[in-house]
Amino acid sequence: MTFLGIRTVSGMTTALLLAGAAQADITAQDVWADWTTYMTAVGYDMTADEERSGNTLTVNNIEMTAPDLGDGSSMVMRLGALTFRENDDGTVNVIYPDVIPLQVKLKDPEASEVDIGMELRSAATDILVTGVPTDMTTTYSADRMEMVLTALTVDGEEISAEDAAGRLLLSGFSGTTQSTVAGKRVYDQRMQADTASYEVRFNDPEGTGTFDFESTIGGLNFAGSSALPLAVVQATDMSSLLSAGMTADGTFGFANGSSNMSVVEDGAQTFTAQTSSEGGTLTVAMGADGLEYSGDQNALKMAIAGSQLPLPLDLDMETARFNLAMPVQKTDEMQDFALGFAFNEFSMSEALWALFDPGQQLPRDPATVVLDLAGKARLLFDFLNPSGAAVSGDPNITPAEIESLDINRLQISLAGAELTGDGAFSFDNSDPAGPPKPTGGADLMLVGGNALIDSLVKIGVLPEDQAMGARMMMGLLAVPGDAPDTLTSRIEINDQGHVLANGQRIQ
């Protein structure tokens, strides 16, 4: 997601669902002022018309302009009226009508100008602000919260409702946002929804093609926090914000999910896909120390069919996981990085196996692929600085230095064979004109490799001459292990740059 996209989601969520927590006395004016303070702190320019009557503040014609990221793009959001009502007990209710119009105008100098009209429709919505001046809590709930696409114009051409439709629906929606002010402005958020569903449909106005996508998620939840510096920092410079103390972290979770996609071309269905899963999580954390992503999904099932496929594909996976950690700022010190993924117990339908193995020569055991890497490196530029993209894309500039790389785990289990390994390497960066020089080694073990080659030859997937070459390469790089059809190998790179396999130089 781009930085502009992150700000868009943050702004719309704060504006439409949380409606702000106050920083001073709990008055209607202060609640509204706190919201505008938050939005301007993350880079939006805001204008609105305010009208006070008794204990009620009404805000009309709200307009938020996203920060200029230096690429000529722009985004403007316009909302309908919000009402802030002071209660006798010192709390404030935030009230808006059952239907709120929302307009978004996007401009990309290299593409299109897009005007989007939407409506936020809610039922049984309750938003209450309580607390003390420096520790405020917003509690909110709604039976349903729905965002519906009502109009779409691209480069001045209006797209009809029959050709473009979109909807996001949250049912049983509730949560809290706690805002505290001390050395930083800190937001702690909790949110849950019984179900979340969304659907998108596009029709080709010049033909008979359609695209339909719908998804439902059950037991959606979120917990996270963010901190913003009190000092004024240029909001478009994420690197400066991080240096000033900005942090953000959060975990999304869900209990189950499913989706359906359909593509039709020239009046005939050309592609369909259905997925389902039994829950998962996505965790994100960002600060001056770096950026971290991780996620997992359980009992993932996919069914895919299409006119370009020889037969339907049915795929199952017990668990899928990934993780990524990386530095984002230029430093003199080495920082941790990591990259990993795991596809556990992956299996496919017998119909797909039969395409290339009708005689069942290969074992049908579920496959597993795991890679877990970690190490230390340092960036030579600020990754999130607006000028960072130009630096990272310049082939004449070295973007980073790597000090070490650890292979914590390698596992590939497929068709009765299994490759496992681990290792560690360090890198010498003393030559400014050359690449880093690695030293270290990795230990590998292959079980069932020869049996797999024999089976591939029998079913005609692997020609005999290529099988012979593979066996010769295995004999060069590996030695027999203690068990039958087991090979082990120690691959090393010494300080002279020589590559050795089991102590024998091969390069």
Short mmCIF file of C-alpha atoms in Angstrom, two decimals:
data_model
loop_
_atom_site.label_atom_id
_atom_site.label_comp_id
_atom_site.label_asym_id
_atom_site.label_seq_id
_atom_site.Cartn_x
_atom_site.Cartn_y
_atom_site.Cartn_z
CA MET A 1 0.00 0.00 0.00
CA THR A 2 1.37 3.44 -0.87
CA PHE A 3 1.96 6.13 1.74
CA LEU A 4 -0.95 8.08 0.25
CA GLY A 5 -3.13 4.98 0.55
CA ILE A 6 -2.16 4.50 4.19
CA ARG A 7 -3.10 8.09 4.96
CA THR A 8 -6.38 7.71 3.07
CA VAL A 9 -7.44 4.68 5.10
CA SER A 10 -6.29 6.31 8.33
CA GLY A 11 -8.12 9.52 7.57
CA MET A 12 -11.40 7.93 6.52
CA THR A 13 -11.39 5.53 9.47
CA THR A 14 -10.73 8.27 11.98
CA ALA A 15 -13.18 10.66 10.38
CA LEU A 16 -16.11 8.36 9.82
CA LEU A 17 -15.91 5.73 12.54
CA LEU A 18 -13.95 7.01 15.50
CA ALA A 19 -14.81 10.69 15.24
CA GLY A 20 -12.01 11.77 17.51
CA ALA A 21 -11.03 11.87 21.17
CA ALA A 22 -10.48 15.22 22.84
CA GLN A 23 -7.33 16.73 24.29
CA ALA A 24 -8.72 19.41 26.60
CA ASP A 25 -12.02 19.79 28.52
CA ILE A 26 -14.75 17.57 27.21
CA THR A 27 -16.71 20.07 25.20
CA ALA A 28 -18.10 19.75 21.72
CA GLN A 29 -15.59 22.25 20.39
CA ASP A 30 -12.68 20.37 21.93
CA VAL A 31 -13.71 17.02 20.53
CA TRP A 32 -13.92 18.52 17.04
CA ALA A 33 -10.63 20.37 17.54
CA ASP A 34 -8.91 17.15 18.55
CA TRP A 35 -10.09 15.41 15.42
CA THR A 36 -8.75 18.21 13.21
CA THR A 37 -5.48 18.17 15.18
CA TYR A 38 -5.05 14.48 14.48
CA MET A 39 -5.83 14.84 10.78
CA THR A 40 -3.46 17.77 10.29
CA ALA A 41 -0.77 15.87 12.23
CA VAL A 42 -0.83 13.12 9.59
CA GLY A 43 -0.70 15.64 6.77
CA TYR A 44 -4.26 16.61 5.80
CA ASP A 45 -5.36 20.20 5.18
CA MET A 46 -8.85 20.66 6.60
CA THR A 47 -11.62 23.20 6.13
CA ALA A 48 -15.20 23.20 7.49
CA ASP A 49 -18.09 25.45 8.48
CA GLU A 50 -18.93 25.43 12.19
CA GLU A 51 -22.26 26.44 13.71
CA ARG A 52 -22.93 26.55 17.48
CA SER A 53 -26.41 26.35 19.01
CA GLY A 54 -26.76 25.81 22.77
CA ASN A 55 -24.95 22.63 23.76
CA THR A 56 -24.58 21.46 20.15
CA LEU A 57 -21.85 22.08 17.58
CA THR A 58 -22.68 21.26 13.94
CA VAL A 59 -19.86 21.01 11.41
CA ASN A 60 -20.76 21.25 7.71
CA ASN A 61 -18.88 21.12 4.39
CA ILE A 62 -15.92 19.18 5.76
CA GLU A 63 -13.09 18.97 3.23
CA MET A 64 -9.80 17.13 3.72
CA THR A 65 -6.93 17.40 1.25
CA ALA A 66 -4.22 14.75 1.39
CA PRO A 67 -0.58 15.85 1.62
CA ASP A 68 1.38 16.43 -1.56
CA LEU A 69 3.88 13.59 -1.83
CA GLY A 70 5.89 15.41 -4.49
CA ASP A 71 4.68 13.36 -7.47
CA GLY A 72 1.87 15.69 -8.58
CA SER A 73 -0.92 13.41 -7.37
CA SER A 74 -3.70 14.72 -5.17
CA MET A 75 -6.72 13.55 -3.20
CA VAL A 76 -9.61 15.52 -1.71
CA MET A 77 -12.35 14.06 0.52
CA ARG A 78 -15.60 15.87 1.28
CA LEU A 79 -18.07 14.77 3.96
CA GLY A 80 -21.54 15.80 5.04
CA ALA A 81 -22.46 17.24 8.44
CA LEU A 82 -21.34 15.96 11.87
CA THR A 83 -22.94 16.98 15.16
CA PHE A 84 -21.26 17.13 18.60
CA ARG A 85 -23.64 17.34 21.56
CA GLU A 86 -22.53 18.12 25.12
CA ASN A 87 -24.21 16.16 27.91
CA ASP A 88 -24.87 17.30 31.47
CA ASP A 89 -22.48 14.70 32.89
CA GLY A 90 -19.46 16.17 31.07
CA THR A 91 -19.46 13.69 28.18
CA VAL A 92 -19.98 14.39 24.47
CA ASN A 93 -22.03 12.43 21.95
CA VAL A 94 -20.92 12.47 18.32
CA ILE A 95 -23.98 12.23 16.08
CA TYR A 96 -24.36 11.95 12.38
CA PRO A 97 -27.35 11.12 10.22
CA ASP A 98 -28.20 7.64 8.99
CA VAL A 99 -26.76 8.57 5.60
CA ILE A 100 -23.61 10.66 5.13
CA PRO A 101 -22.44 11.58 1.63
CA LEU A 102 -18.73 11.25 0.95
CA GLN A 103 -16.90 12.49 -2.13
CA VAL A 104 -13.33 11.61 -3.06
CA LYS A 105 -11.42 13.26 -5.89
CA LEU A 106 -8.20 11.61 -7.07
CA LYS A 107 -5.71 12.98 -9.57
CA ASP A 108 -2.70 11.22 -11.03
CA PRO A 109 -0.62 13.29 -13.49
CA GLU A 110 0.37 10.16 -15.43
CA ALA A 111 -3.06 8.49 -15.47
CA SER A 112 -6.63 9.60 -14.80
CA GLU A 113 -8.72 11.98 -12.79
CA VAL A 114 -11.28 10.04 -10.81
CA ASP A 115 -14.30 11.37 -8.90
CA ILE A 116 -15.88 8.90 -6.48
CA GLY A 117 -19.22 9.40 -4.78
CA MET A 118 -20.08 7.24 -1.76
CA GLU A 119 -22.56 7.08 1.07
CA LEU A 120 -21.89 5.96 4.63
CA ARG A 121 -25.08 4.33 5.87
CA SER A 122 -25.41 3.34 9.51
CA ALA A 123 -27.99 1.92 11.88
CA ALA A 124 -28.23 2.23 15.69
CA THR A 125 -24.95 4.14 15.89
CA ASP A 126 -23.72 5.35 19.27
CA ILE A 127 -20.49 7.33 19.83
CA LEU A 128 -19.63 8.69 23.27
CA VAL A 129 -16.51 10.59 24.41
CA THR A 130 -15.56 10.39 28.11
CA GLY A 131 -12.54 10.92 30.34
CA VAL A 132 -10.29 13.71 31.53
CA PRO A 133 -8.50 16.35 29.45
CA THR A 134 -5.32 14.35 28.79
CA ASP A 135 -6.85 10.87 28.84
CA MET A 136 -9.96 10.58 26.70
CA THR A 137 -11.86 7.51 25.52
CA THR A 138 -14.23 7.25 22.57
CA THR A 139 -16.61 4.28 22.72
CA TYR A 140 -18.56 3.48 19.58
CA SER A 141 -20.95 0.84 18.29
CA ALA A 142 -23.35 0.29 15.42
CA ASP A 143 -25.67 -2.50 14.38
CA ARG A 144 -24.40 -1.98 10.85
CA MET A 145 -22.03 0.36 9.06
CA GLU A 146 -22.17 0.35 5.26
CA MET A 147 -20.10 2.17 2.64
CA VAL A 148 -21.73 2.16 -0.82
CA LEU A 149 -20.41 3.45 -4.15
CA THR A 150 -22.99 5.85 -5.58
CA ALA A 151 -21.16 7.59 -8.44
CA LEU A 152 -17.97 7.16 -10.44
CA THR A 153 -16.51 9.51 -13.05
CA VAL A 154 -13.21 8.86 -14.84
CA ASP A 155 -11.69 11.70 -16.91
CA GLY A 156 -15.06 13.42 -17.08
CA GLU A 157 -16.92 10.30 -18.25
CA GLU A 158 -19.60 9.08 -15.89
CA ILE A 159 -19.66 5.33 -15.25
CA SER A 160 -23.20 4.05 -14.73
CA ALA A 161 -24.29 2.08 -11.68
CA GLU A 162 -24.85 -0.92 -13.95
CA ASP A 163 -21.19 -0.86 -14.97
CA ALA A 164 -19.55 -0.19 -11.58
CA ALA A 165 -20.74 -1.12 -8.08
CA GLY A 166 -19.05 -1.51 -4.73
CA ARG A 167 -20.08 -2.03 -1.12
CA LEU A 168 -18.42 -2.58 2.26
CA LEU A 169 -20.59 -3.72 5.19
CA LEU A 170 -19.72 -4.15 8.87
CA SER A 171 -22.31 -5.80 11.11
CA GLY A 172 -22.21 -5.88 14.91
CA PHE A 173 -19.49 -3.22 14.88
CA SER A 174 -18.00 -1.80 18.12
CA GLY A 175 -14.77 -0.57 19.65
CA THR A 176 -12.88 1.99 21.70
CA THR A 177 -10.17 4.56 21.06
CA GLN A 178 -8.20 5.95 23.99
CA SER A 179 -6.28 9.16 23.40
CA THR A 180 -3.60 10.31 25.85
CA VAL A 181 -1.27 13.30 25.68
CA ALA A 182 2.03 13.46 27.52
CA GLY A 183 5.36 13.51 25.69
CA LYS A 184 3.48 12.25 22.61
CA ARG A 185 -0.07 12.00 21.36
CA VAL A 186 -0.88 8.28 21.81
CA TYR A 187 -3.89 6.41 20.45
CA ASP A 188 -4.82 2.94 21.66
CA GLN A 189 -7.54 1.24 19.61
CA ARG A 190 -9.70 -1.87 19.92
CA MET A 191 -12.31 -2.86 17.33
CA GLN A 192 -14.43 -5.87 16.49
CA ALA A 193 -17.21 -6.78 14.08
CA ASP A 194 -19.39 -9.88 13.85
CA THR A 195 -19.04 -9.91 10.06
CA ALA A 196 -17.40 -7.82 7.38
CA SER A 197 -18.32 -8.23 3.74
CA TYR A 198 -17.47 -6.41 0.56
CA GLU A 199 -18.34 -6.76 -3.08
CA VAL A 200 -17.10 -5.17 -6.29
CA ARG A 201 -18.56 -5.40 -9.78
CA PHE A 202 -17.38 -3.92 -13.08
CA ASN A 203 -18.94 -4.29 -16.52
CA ASP A 204 -17.21 -3.45 -19.78
CA PRO A 205 -19.45 -0.75 -21.32
CA GLU A 206 -18.10 -1.57 -24.80
CA GLY A 207 -18.64 -5.33 -24.66
CA THR A 208 -20.05 -8.21 -22.69
CA GLY A 209 -17.25 -8.64 -20.15
CA THR A 210 -17.82 -8.51 -16.39
CA PHE A 211 -15.77 -8.79 -13.24
CA ASP A 212 -17.46 -9.79 -9.96
CA PHE A 213 -15.79 -10.23 -6.59
CA GLU A 214 -17.32 -10.75 -3.16
CA SER A 215 -15.91 -11.73 0.20
CA THR A 216 -17.17 -12.32 3.75
CA ILE A 217 -15.08 -12.31 6.92
CA GLY A 218 -16.37 -13.50 10.30
CA GLY A 219 -15.12 -12.52 13.73
CA LEU A 220 -13.07 -9.53 12.55
CA ASN A 221 -11.00 -7.81 15.26
CA PHE A 222 -8.22 -5.26 15.59
CA ALA A 223 -5.96 -4.11 18.43
CA GLY A 224 -3.23 -1.55 18.01
CA SER A 225 -1.67 1.72 19.03
CA SER A 226 0.04 4.68 17.44
CA ALA A 227 2.06 7.63 18.73
CA LEU A 228 2.56 10.99 17.08
CA PRO A 229 5.09 13.66 18.10
CA LEU A 230 3.64 16.85 19.56
CA ALA A 231 6.20 18.96 17.70
CA VAL A 232 5.29 20.05 14.18
CA VAL A 233 6.96 17.78 11.63
CA GLN A 234 6.49 17.82 7.85
CA ALA A 235 3.82 15.17 7.49
CA THR A 236 4.95 14.02 4.04
CA ASP A 237 8.40 13.12 5.41
CA MET A 238 7.78 9.79 7.12
CA SER A 239 11.46 9.45 7.95
CA SER A 240 11.37 12.70 9.94
CA LEU A 241 8.20 11.62 11.70
CA LEU A 242 9.84 8.36 12.77
CA SER A 243 12.92 10.22 13.98
CA ALA A 244 10.65 12.50 16.01
CA GLY A 245 9.09 9.50 17.75
CA MET A 246 6.21 8.31 15.58
CA THR A 247 5.34 4.64 16.07
CA ALA A 248 2.47 2.41 14.97
CA ASP A 249 1.54 -1.20 15.54
CA GLY A 250 -1.54 -3.31 15.17
CA THR A 251 -2.89 -6.80 14.69
CA PHE A 252 -5.89 -7.73 12.58
CA GLY A 253 -7.52 -11.08 13.20
CA PHE A 254 -10.48 -13.01 11.84
CA ALA A 255 -12.21 -16.29 12.65
CA ASN A 256 -13.18 -17.39 9.13
CA GLY A 257 -13.45 -16.06 5.62
CA SER A 258 -14.54 -16.87 2.09
CA SER A 259 -14.48 -15.21 -1.33
CA ASN A 260 -15.83 -15.70 -4.84
CA MET A 261 -14.52 -14.20 -8.06
CA SER A 262 -15.94 -14.48 -11.57
CA VAL A 263 -14.68 -13.10 -14.89
CA VAL A 264 -16.77 -13.15 -18.07
CA GLU A 265 -15.45 -12.22 -21.51
CA ASP A 266 -17.51 -12.02 -24.71
CA GLY A 267 -20.52 -13.46 -22.94
CA ALA A 268 -18.75 -16.61 -21.74
CA GLN A 269 -17.37 -17.30 -18.30
CA THR A 270 -13.58 -17.50 -18.55
CA PHE A 271 -12.41 -17.66 -14.93
CA THR A 272 -13.82 -18.47 -11.49
CA ALA A 273 -12.15 -18.77 -8.10
CA GLN A 274 -13.50 -19.62 -4.66
CA THR A 275 -11.47 -19.49 -1.45
CA SER A 276 -12.17 -20.21 2.21
CA SER A 277 -10.16 -20.30 5.41
CA GLU A 278 -10.58 -20.88 9.12
CA GLY A 279 -9.09 -17.66 10.36
CA GLY A 280 -5.77 -15.88 10.54
CA THR A 281 -3.90 -12.76 11.60
CA LEU A 282 -1.94 -9.87 10.10
CA THR A 283 0.46 -7.89 12.29
CA VAL A 284 2.21 -4.64 11.37
CA ALA A 285 4.67 -2.57 13.43
CA MET A 286 6.65 0.48 12.39
CA GLY A 287 9.03 2.80 14.20
CA ALA A 288 12.52 4.25 13.98
CA ASP A 289 13.94 0.75 14.56
CA GLY A 290 12.30 -0.63 11.44
CA LEU A 291 9.24 -2.11 9.79
CA GLU A 292 7.77 -5.53 10.58
CA TYR A 293 5.04 -7.53 8.86
CA SER A 294 3.80 -10.99 9.71
CA GLY A 295 0.70 -13.00 8.99
CA ASP A 296 -0.84 -16.43 8.94
CA GLN A 297 -3.89 -18.17 7.55
CA ASN A 298 -5.36 -21.52 8.55
CA ALA A 299 -7.08 -24.26 6.53
CA LEU A 300 -6.89 -22.37 3.26
CA LYS A 301 -8.87 -23.90 0.38
CA MET A 302 -8.94 -22.74 -3.24
CA ALA A 303 -11.02 -23.91 -6.19
CA ILE A 304 -10.03 -22.40 -9.54
CA ALA A 305 -11.46 -22.99 -13.00
CA GLY A 306 -11.08 -21.24 -16.33
CA SER A 307 -11.21 -21.61 -20.06
CA GLN A 308 -7.40 -21.40 -20.24
CA LEU A 309 -6.96 -24.21 -17.70
CA PRO A 310 -7.08 -27.88 -18.74
CA LEU A 311 -9.26 -28.79 -15.74
CA PRO A 312 -10.45 -27.29 -12.44
CA LEU A 313 -7.83 -26.88 -9.73
CA ASP A 314 -8.59 -27.75 -6.11
CA LEU A 315 -5.85 -26.79 -3.65
CA ASP A 316 -5.68 -27.11 0.15
CA MET A 317 -3.15 -25.82 2.64
CA GLU A 318 -3.13 -26.47 6.38
CA THR A 319 -1.32 -23.23 7.26
CA ALA A 320 0.37 -20.40 5.39
CA ARG A 321 2.68 -17.95 7.18
CA PHE A 322 5.04 -15.13 6.29
CA ASN A 323 7.19 -12.59 8.11
CA LEU A 324 9.26 -9.60 7.05
CA ALA A 325 11.42 -7.26 9.12
CA MET A 326 13.68 -4.54 7.74
CA PRO A 327 15.30 -1.24 8.70
CA VAL A 328 13.78 1.88 7.14
CA GLN A 329 16.25 4.60 8.09
CA LYS A 330 19.87 5.34 7.35
CA THR A 331 22.06 4.41 10.32
CA ASP A 332 25.69 3.82 11.19
CA GLU A 333 24.80 0.72 13.19
CA MET A 334 23.77 -2.63 11.77
CA GLN A 335 20.10 -3.52 12.28
CA ASP A 336 18.17 -6.77 12.26
CA PHE A 337 16.31 -7.98 9.20
CA ALA A 338 14.30 -11.13 8.55
CA LEU A 339 12.36 -12.84 5.81
CA GLY A 340 10.39 -16.03 6.11
CA PHE A 341 7.48 -17.99 4.76
CA ALA A 342 5.94 -21.40 5.38
CA PHE A 343 3.43 -23.33 3.29
CA ASN A 344 2.54 -26.34 5.40
CA GLU A 345 0.71 -29.47 4.28
CA PHE A 346 -0.09 -28.27 0.77
CA SER A 347 -2.13 -30.73 -1.32
CA MET A 348 -3.98 -30.77 -4.63
CA SER A 349 -6.78 -32.81 -6.15
CA GLU A 350 -6.24 -36.26 -7.68
CA ALA A 351 -7.48 -34.91 -11.01
CA LEU A 352 -4.54 -32.52 -11.13
CA TRP A 353 -2.06 -35.22 -10.11
CA ALA A 354 -3.42 -37.46 -12.87
CA LEU A 355 -2.42 -34.94 -15.55
CA PHE A 356 1.25 -35.89 -15.23
CA ASP A 357 1.16 -39.01 -13.02
CA PRO A 358 -1.85 -41.16 -13.98
CA GLY A 359 -0.09 -44.33 -12.79
CA GLN A 360 0.44 -42.89 -9.29
CA GLN A 361 4.20 -43.38 -9.37
CA LEU A 362 4.68 -40.35 -7.10
CA PRO A 363 3.59 -40.33 -3.44
CA ARG A 364 0.61 -38.07 -2.81
CA ASP A 365 1.95 -36.85 0.54
CA PRO A 366 1.14 -33.17 1.25
CA ALA A 367 4.01 -30.82 0.42
CA THR A 368 5.69 -28.36 2.78
CA VAL A 369 7.96 -25.44 1.87
CA VAL A 370 9.64 -23.42 4.64
CA LEU A 371 12.33 -20.74 4.50
CA ASP A 372 13.47 -18.73 7.54
CA LEU A 373 16.18 -16.09 7.01
CA ALA A 374 17.60 -13.52 9.43
CA GLY A 375 20.60 -11.27 9.59
CA LYS A 376 22.02 -7.80 10.10
CA ALA A 377 22.32 -4.97 7.61
CA ARG A 378 22.22 -1.20 7.44
CA LEU A 379 20.55 1.13 4.97
CA LEU A 380 22.63 3.78 3.25
CA PHE A 381 19.57 5.98 2.60
CA ASP A 382 16.24 6.74 4.28
CA PHE A 383 13.83 4.23 2.76
CA LEU A 384 10.69 6.25 3.59
CA ASN A 385 12.08 9.64 2.58
CA PRO A 386 10.28 11.01 -0.53
CA SER A 387 13.59 10.93 -2.40
CA GLY A 388 14.31 7.37 -1.28
CA ALA A 389 12.60 5.76 -4.26
CA ALA A 390 15.00 7.46 -6.66
CA VAL A 391 17.99 6.34 -4.62
CA SER A 392 16.81 2.73 -4.33
CA GLY A 393 16.21 2.52 -8.07
CA ASP A 394 19.62 3.90 -9.10
CA PRO A 395 21.90 0.99 -10.14
CA ASN A 396 24.98 3.15 -9.45
CA ILE A 397 24.08 3.63 -5.78
CA THR A 398 24.52 0.89 -3.19
CA PRO A 399 21.32 1.03 -1.12
CA ALA A 400 22.46 -1.15 1.81
CA GLU A 401 25.27 -3.13 3.38
CA ILE A 402 24.75 -6.63 4.69
CA GLU A 403 26.84 -7.90 7.60
CA SER A 404 25.43 -11.36 8.20
CA LEU A 405 22.82 -13.81 6.92
CA ASP A 406 21.56 -16.82 8.86
CA ILE A 407 19.56 -19.61 7.25
CA ASN A 408 17.64 -20.69 10.31
CA ARG A 409 15.55 -23.24 8.47
CA LEU A 410 15.14 -24.60 4.97
CA GLN A 411 12.66 -27.37 4.29
CA ILE A 412 11.19 -28.62 1.04
CA SER A 413 9.08 -31.78 1.32
CA LEU A 414 7.55 -32.92 -1.97
CA ALA A 415 6.52 -36.21 -3.60
CA GLY A 416 8.30 -38.38 -1.03
CA ALA A 417 11.60 -36.44 -0.99
CA GLU A 418 12.75 -33.89 1.55
CA LEU A 419 15.52 -31.28 1.48
CA THR A 420 16.47 -29.63 4.79
CA GLY A 421 19.25 -27.28 5.75
CA ASP A 422 20.61 -24.40 7.79
CA GLY A 423 23.66 -22.18 7.68
CA ALA A 424 25.32 -18.86 8.46
CA PHE A 425 27.34 -16.38 6.41
CA SER A 426 29.13 -13.12 7.17
CA PHE A 427 30.02 -10.41 4.62
CA ASP A 428 33.07 -8.19 4.17
CA ASN A 429 32.08 -4.74 2.86
CA SER A 430 35.57 -3.20 2.96
CA ASP A 431 35.91 -3.01 -0.85
CA PRO A 432 33.94 0.10 -1.92
CA ALA A 433 34.25 -0.83 -5.61
CA GLY A 434 33.16 -4.44 -5.33
CA PRO A 435 30.33 -6.55 -3.99
CA PRO A 436 30.29 -7.87 -0.39
CA LYS A 437 32.52 -10.92 0.09
CA PRO A 438 30.77 -13.78 1.90
CA THR A 439 32.31 -16.36 4.19
CA GLY A 440 30.54 -19.16 6.02
CA GLY A 441 28.73 -22.36 5.28
CA ALA A 442 25.49 -24.27 5.03
CA ASP A 443 24.61 -27.87 5.91
CA LEU A 444 22.12 -29.66 3.67
CA MET A 445 20.43 -33.07 3.74
CA LEU A 446 18.42 -34.71 0.97
CA VAL A 447 16.29 -37.76 1.75
CA GLY A 448 14.60 -39.72 -1.04
CA GLY A 449 16.23 -37.79 -3.87
CA ASN A 450 17.21 -40.80 -5.98
CA ALA A 451 13.78 -42.38 -5.58
CA LEU A 452 12.15 -39.16 -6.75
CA ILE A 453 14.42 -39.01 -9.81
CA ASP A 454 13.53 -42.63 -10.65
CA SER A 455 9.82 -41.85 -10.41
CA LEU A 456 10.12 -38.73 -12.57
CA VAL A 457 11.91 -40.77 -15.24
CA LYS A 458 9.19 -43.45 -15.17
CA ILE A 459 6.36 -40.98 -15.72
CA GLY A 460 8.27 -39.19 -18.49
CA VAL A 461 8.67 -35.85 -16.75
CA LEU A 462 12.49 -36.12 -16.56
CA PRO A 463 14.50 -37.46 -19.53
CA GLU A 464 17.08 -40.12 -18.72
CA ASP A 465 20.07 -38.00 -19.79
CA GLN A 466 18.97 -35.14 -17.53
CA ALA A 467 18.44 -37.61 -14.68
CA MET A 468 22.01 -38.83 -15.16
CA GLY A 469 23.29 -35.24 -15.03
CA ALA A 470 21.33 -34.62 -11.83
CA ARG A 471 22.82 -37.72 -10.20
CA MET A 472 26.34 -36.68 -11.23
CA MET A 473 25.80 -33.23 -9.69
CA MET A 474 24.51 -34.81 -6.48
CA GLY A 475 27.57 -37.02 -6.37
CA LEU A 476 29.83 -33.98 -6.79
CA LEU A 477 28.19 -31.89 -4.08
CA ALA A 478 27.06 -34.49 -1.54
CA VAL A 479 28.15 -37.64 0.28
CA PRO A 480 25.98 -40.60 1.36
CA GLY A 481 24.31 -40.28 4.76
CA ASP A 482 23.73 -42.91 7.42
CA ALA A 483 20.27 -43.93 6.14
CA PRO A 484 19.39 -45.36 2.71
CA ASP A 485 18.85 -42.82 -0.10
CA THR A 486 20.19 -40.02 2.08
CA LEU A 487 22.76 -37.42 0.99
CA THR A 488 24.45 -34.78 3.11
CA SER A 489 26.51 -31.80 2.04
CA ARG A 490 28.53 -29.06 3.69
CA ILE A 491 28.85 -26.08 1.33
CA GLU A 492 31.42 -23.50 2.45
CA ILE A 493 32.89 -20.23 1.20
CA ASN A 494 36.29 -19.48 2.73
CA ASP A 495 38.04 -16.15 3.25
CA GLN A 496 39.80 -16.55 -0.12
CA GLY A 497 36.48 -16.75 -1.94
CA HIS A 498 36.77 -20.47 -2.70
CA VAL A 499 33.61 -22.58 -2.73
CA LEU A 500 33.99 -26.01 -1.15
CA ALA A 501 31.65 -28.99 -0.96
CA ASN A 502 32.47 -31.36 1.88
CA GLY A 503 36.01 -29.95 2.01
CA GLN A 504 36.64 -30.29 -1.74
CA ARG A 505 37.06 -27.10 -3.77
CA ILE A 506 34.56 -26.81 -6.61
CA GLN A 507 35.20 -23.15 -7.50
#
